[in-house]
Coordinates of C-alpha atoms in Angstrom, one line a residue:
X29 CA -22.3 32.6 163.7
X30 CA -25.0 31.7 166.4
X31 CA -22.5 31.4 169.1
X32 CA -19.3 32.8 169.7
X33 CA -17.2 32.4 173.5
X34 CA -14.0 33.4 174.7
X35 CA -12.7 32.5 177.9
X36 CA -11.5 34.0 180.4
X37 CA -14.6 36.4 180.6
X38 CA -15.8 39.1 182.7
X39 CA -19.0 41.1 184.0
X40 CA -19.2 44.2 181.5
X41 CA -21.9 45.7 184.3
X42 CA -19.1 46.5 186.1
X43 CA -17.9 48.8 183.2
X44 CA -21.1 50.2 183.0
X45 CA -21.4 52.1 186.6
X46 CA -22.5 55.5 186.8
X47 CA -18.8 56.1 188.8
X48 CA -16.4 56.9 186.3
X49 CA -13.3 56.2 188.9
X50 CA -14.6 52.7 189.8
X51 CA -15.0 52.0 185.8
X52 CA -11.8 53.1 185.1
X53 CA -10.4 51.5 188.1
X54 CA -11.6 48.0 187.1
X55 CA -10.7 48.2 183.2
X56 CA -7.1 48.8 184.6
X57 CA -7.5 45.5 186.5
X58 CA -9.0 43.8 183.7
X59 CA -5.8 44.8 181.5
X60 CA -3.8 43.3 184.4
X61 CA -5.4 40.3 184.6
X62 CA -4.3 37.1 183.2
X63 CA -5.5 35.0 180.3
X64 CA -6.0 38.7 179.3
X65 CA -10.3 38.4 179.6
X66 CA -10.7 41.7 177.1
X67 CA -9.5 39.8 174.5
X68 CA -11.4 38.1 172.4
X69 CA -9.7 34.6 172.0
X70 CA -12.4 32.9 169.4
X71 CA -11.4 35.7 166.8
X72 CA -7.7 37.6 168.1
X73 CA -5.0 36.8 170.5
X74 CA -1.8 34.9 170.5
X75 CA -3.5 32.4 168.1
X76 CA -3.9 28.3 169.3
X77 CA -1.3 25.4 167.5
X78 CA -4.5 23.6 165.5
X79 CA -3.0 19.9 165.8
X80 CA -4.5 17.4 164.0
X81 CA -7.9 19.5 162.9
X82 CA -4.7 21.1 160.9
X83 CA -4.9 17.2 158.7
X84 CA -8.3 18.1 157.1
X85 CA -6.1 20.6 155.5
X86 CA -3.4 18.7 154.2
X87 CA -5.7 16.2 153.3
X88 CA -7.8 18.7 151.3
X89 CA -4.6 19.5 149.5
X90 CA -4.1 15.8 148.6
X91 CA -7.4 15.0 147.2
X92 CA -7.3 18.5 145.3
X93 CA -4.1 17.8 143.5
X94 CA -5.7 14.7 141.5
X95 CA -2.8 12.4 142.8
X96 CA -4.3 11.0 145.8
X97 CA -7.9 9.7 146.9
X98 CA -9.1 8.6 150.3
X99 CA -8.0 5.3 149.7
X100 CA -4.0 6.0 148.6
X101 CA -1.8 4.3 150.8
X102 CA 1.3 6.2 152.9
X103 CA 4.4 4.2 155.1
X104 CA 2.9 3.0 158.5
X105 CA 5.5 2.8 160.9
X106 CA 5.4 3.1 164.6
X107 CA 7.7 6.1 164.8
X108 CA 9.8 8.0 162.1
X109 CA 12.9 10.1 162.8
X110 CA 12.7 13.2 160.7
X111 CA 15.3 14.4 157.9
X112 CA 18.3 16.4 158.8
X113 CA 17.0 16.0 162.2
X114 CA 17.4 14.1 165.6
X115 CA 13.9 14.4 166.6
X116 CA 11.8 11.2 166.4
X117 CA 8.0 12.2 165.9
X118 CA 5.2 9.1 166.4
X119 CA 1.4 8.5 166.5
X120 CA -0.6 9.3 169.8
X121 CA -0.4 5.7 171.1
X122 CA 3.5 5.1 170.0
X123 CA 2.1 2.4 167.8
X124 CA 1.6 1.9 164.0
X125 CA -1.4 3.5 162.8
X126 CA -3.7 -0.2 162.2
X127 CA -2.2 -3.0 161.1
X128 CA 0.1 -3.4 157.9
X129 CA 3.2 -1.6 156.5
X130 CA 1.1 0.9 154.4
X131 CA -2.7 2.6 155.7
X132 CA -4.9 4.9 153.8
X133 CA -5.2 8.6 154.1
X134 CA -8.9 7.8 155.4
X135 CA -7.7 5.4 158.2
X136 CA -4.7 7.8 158.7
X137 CA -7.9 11.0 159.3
X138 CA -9.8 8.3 161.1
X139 CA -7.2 7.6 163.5
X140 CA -5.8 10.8 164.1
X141 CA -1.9 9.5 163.1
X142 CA 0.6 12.0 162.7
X143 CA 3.3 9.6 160.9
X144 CA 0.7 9.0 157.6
X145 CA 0.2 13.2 157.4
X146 CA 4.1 13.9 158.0
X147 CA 4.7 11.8 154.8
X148 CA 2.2 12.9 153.0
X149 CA 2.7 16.7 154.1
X150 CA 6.8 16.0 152.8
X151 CA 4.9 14.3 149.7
X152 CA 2.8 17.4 149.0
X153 CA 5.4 19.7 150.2
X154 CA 5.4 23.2 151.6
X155 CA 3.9 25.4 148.6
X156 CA 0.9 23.0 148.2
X157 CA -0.3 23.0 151.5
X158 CA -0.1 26.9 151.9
X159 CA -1.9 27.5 148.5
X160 CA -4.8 25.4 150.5
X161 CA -4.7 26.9 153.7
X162 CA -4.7 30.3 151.8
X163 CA -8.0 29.1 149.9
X164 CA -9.8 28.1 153.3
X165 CA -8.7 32.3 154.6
X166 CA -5.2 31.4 156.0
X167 CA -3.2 34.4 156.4
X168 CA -6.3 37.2 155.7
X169 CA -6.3 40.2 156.8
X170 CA -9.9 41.1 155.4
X171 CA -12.1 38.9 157.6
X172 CA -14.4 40.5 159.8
X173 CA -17.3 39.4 161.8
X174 CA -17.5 42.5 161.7
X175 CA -14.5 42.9 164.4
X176 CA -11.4 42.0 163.1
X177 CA -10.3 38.8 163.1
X178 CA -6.9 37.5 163.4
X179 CA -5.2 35.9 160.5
X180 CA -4.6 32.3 161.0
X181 CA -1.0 31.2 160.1
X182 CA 0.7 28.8 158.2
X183 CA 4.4 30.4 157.6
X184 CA 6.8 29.8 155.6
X185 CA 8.6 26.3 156.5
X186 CA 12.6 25.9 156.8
X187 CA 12.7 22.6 156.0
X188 CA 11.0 19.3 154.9
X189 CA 11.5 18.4 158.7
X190 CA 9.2 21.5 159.8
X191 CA 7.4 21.0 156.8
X192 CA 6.4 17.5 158.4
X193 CA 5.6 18.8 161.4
X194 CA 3.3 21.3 160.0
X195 CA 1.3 18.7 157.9
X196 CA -0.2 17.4 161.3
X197 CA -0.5 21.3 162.9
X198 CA 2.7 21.5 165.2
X199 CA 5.7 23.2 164.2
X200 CA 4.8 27.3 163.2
X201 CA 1.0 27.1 162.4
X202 CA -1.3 28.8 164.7
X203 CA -5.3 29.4 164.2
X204 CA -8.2 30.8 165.6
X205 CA -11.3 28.9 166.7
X206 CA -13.3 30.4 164.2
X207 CA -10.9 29.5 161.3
X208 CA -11.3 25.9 161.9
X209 CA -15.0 26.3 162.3
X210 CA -14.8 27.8 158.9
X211 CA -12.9 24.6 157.5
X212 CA -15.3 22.0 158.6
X213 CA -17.9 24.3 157.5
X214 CA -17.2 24.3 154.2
X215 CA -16.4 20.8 154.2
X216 CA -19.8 20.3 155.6
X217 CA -21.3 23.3 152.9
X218 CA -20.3 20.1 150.2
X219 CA -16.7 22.7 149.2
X220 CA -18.5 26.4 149.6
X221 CA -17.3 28.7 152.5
X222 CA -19.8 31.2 153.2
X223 CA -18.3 34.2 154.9
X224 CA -18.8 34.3 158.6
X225 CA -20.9 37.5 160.2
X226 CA -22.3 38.0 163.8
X227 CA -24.7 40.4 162.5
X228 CA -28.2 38.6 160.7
X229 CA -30.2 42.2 160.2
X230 CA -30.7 45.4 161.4
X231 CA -34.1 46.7 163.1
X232 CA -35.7 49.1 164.1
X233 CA -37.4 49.5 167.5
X234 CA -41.2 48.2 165.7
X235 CA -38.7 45.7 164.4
X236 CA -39.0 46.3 160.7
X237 CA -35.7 45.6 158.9
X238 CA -33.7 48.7 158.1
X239 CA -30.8 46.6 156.8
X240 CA -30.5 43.2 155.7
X241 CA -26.9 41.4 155.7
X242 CA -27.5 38.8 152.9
X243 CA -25.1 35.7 153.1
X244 CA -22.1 35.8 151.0
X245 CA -19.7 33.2 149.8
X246 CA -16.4 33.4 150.5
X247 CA -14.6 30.8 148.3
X248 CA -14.7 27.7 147.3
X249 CA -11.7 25.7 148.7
X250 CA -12.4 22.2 147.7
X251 CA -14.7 20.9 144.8
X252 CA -17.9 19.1 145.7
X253 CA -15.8 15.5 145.4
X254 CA -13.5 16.0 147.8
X255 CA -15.7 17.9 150.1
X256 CA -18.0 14.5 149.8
X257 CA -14.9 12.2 150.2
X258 CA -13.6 14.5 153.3
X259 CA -16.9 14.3 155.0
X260 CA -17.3 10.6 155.0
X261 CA -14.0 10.4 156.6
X262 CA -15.1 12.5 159.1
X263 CA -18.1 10.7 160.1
X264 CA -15.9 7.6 160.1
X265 CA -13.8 9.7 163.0
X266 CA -16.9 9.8 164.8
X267 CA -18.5 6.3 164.0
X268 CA -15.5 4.0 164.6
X269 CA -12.5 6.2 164.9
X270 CA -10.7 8.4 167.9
X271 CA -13.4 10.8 167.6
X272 CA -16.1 8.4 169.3
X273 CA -16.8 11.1 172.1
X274 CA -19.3 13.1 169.5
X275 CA -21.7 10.1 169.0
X276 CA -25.0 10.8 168.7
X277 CA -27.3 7.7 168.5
X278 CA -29.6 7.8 165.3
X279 CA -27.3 10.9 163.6
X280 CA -24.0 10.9 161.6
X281 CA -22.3 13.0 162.7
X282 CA -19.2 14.6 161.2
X283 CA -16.0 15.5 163.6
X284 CA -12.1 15.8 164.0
X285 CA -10.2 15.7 167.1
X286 CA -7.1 18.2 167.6
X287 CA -4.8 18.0 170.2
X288 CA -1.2 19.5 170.3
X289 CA 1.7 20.1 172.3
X290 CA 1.9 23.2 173.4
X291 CA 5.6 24.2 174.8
X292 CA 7.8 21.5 176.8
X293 CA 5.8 18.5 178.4

């Protein structure tokens, strides 16, 4: 990990006084505070709704189950009410997602459009989707950079409805920052995830190495194929998708937007 932030932050000098009253005094205020700055919001905390960075999951699941390729086709309509439900879910721009009655899971990425992933997460359905999320380190405990880090979430669903939700990353899944960095890492890492560590070595003051950390792999979540067939749809997000903010002139580069709703709006 070369760089790691959590915000709201705060000046550790003023925990490092030679007053022990004053110290004290000021991590009472910083346990007050709010946004609650001691903790460490990249790796712990109440945990974020992923959104849409939640559909490289899904669509990892898709292309790993041998029924679907980047180029499959879901229903395209401009808003769909869910099953057993009243709610009415629909794209970012309230419109179809492109032109036609069908689009592909690659335009669906490239777009960003929730209706595509909510079929195919009711397609997939519950159990396939968390026996990916698990393979990319959803819900362990073992992590460590080396602090502990959260597990990321992807519950149990109660229905296809929620199920639906999920597949785009509402309803009950919740992340860290580094989870998500170690999705499209591996994605990027053509299917390998290499397990994440702060720590590079350990020197002494002549700066000889007393302890190496030697890089580890921690699974491998996708094959090479679909890691290859998710990247190009990535670096379509980027090139002539919604993603068109991370442009870099001469460089393809490989991104996902997320945004979510987060409580009433």
């Amino acid at each position: 990990i070369l760089a790691l932030v959590s915000k709201p932050s705060f000046d550790p000098n003023q925990l490092a006084v030679h007053n022990t009253q004053k110290v004290i005094d000021r991590y009472h205020e910083l346990l007050d505070a709010k946004n609650d700055p001691l903790v460490d919001k990249a790796i712990a905390g109440d945990l974020y709704y992923p959104g849409s960075t939640f559909k490289l999951i899904v669509a990892s699941a898709a292309l790993e189950s041998g029924k679907y390729t980047a180029s499959s086709t879901l229903p395209n309509p401009a808003h769909l009410q869910l099953p057993q439900s009243n709610s009415v879910i629909h794209n970012d721009d309230g419109r179809a997602c492109g032109p036609g009655s069908k689009v592909s899971i690659a335009d669906a990425l490239r777009l960003s459009c929730n209706i595509p992933f909510a079929e195919l997460g009711r397609e997939l359905g519950y159990q396939a989707i968390t026996d990916e999320a698990a393979k990319y380190g959803f819900g362990d405990e073992s992590i460590g950079i080396p602090m502990s880090v959260t597990p990321s979430q992807y519950p149990q669903t109660a229905s296809d409805a929620e199920t639906m939700l999920s597949a785009f990353g509402q309803a009950s899944v919740r992340v860290t920052p580094l989870e998500m960095a170690m999705v499209s890492a591996a994605i990027g890492n053509g299917g390998t995830m290499m397990r994440p560590t702060l720590v590079k070595q350990i020197t002494a003051p002549d700066l000889s190495v007393l302890k190496p950390f030697d890089s580890s792999v921690y699974g491998t979540p996708i094959s090479q194929q679909t890691a290859h067939a998710i990247t190009v749809m990535m670096v379509a997000d980027v090139s002539t998708g919604i993603a068109s903010n991370a442009r870099i002139e001469g460089i393809d580069v490989a991104g996902k937007t997320g945004t979510s709703q987060n409580g009433e709006c």
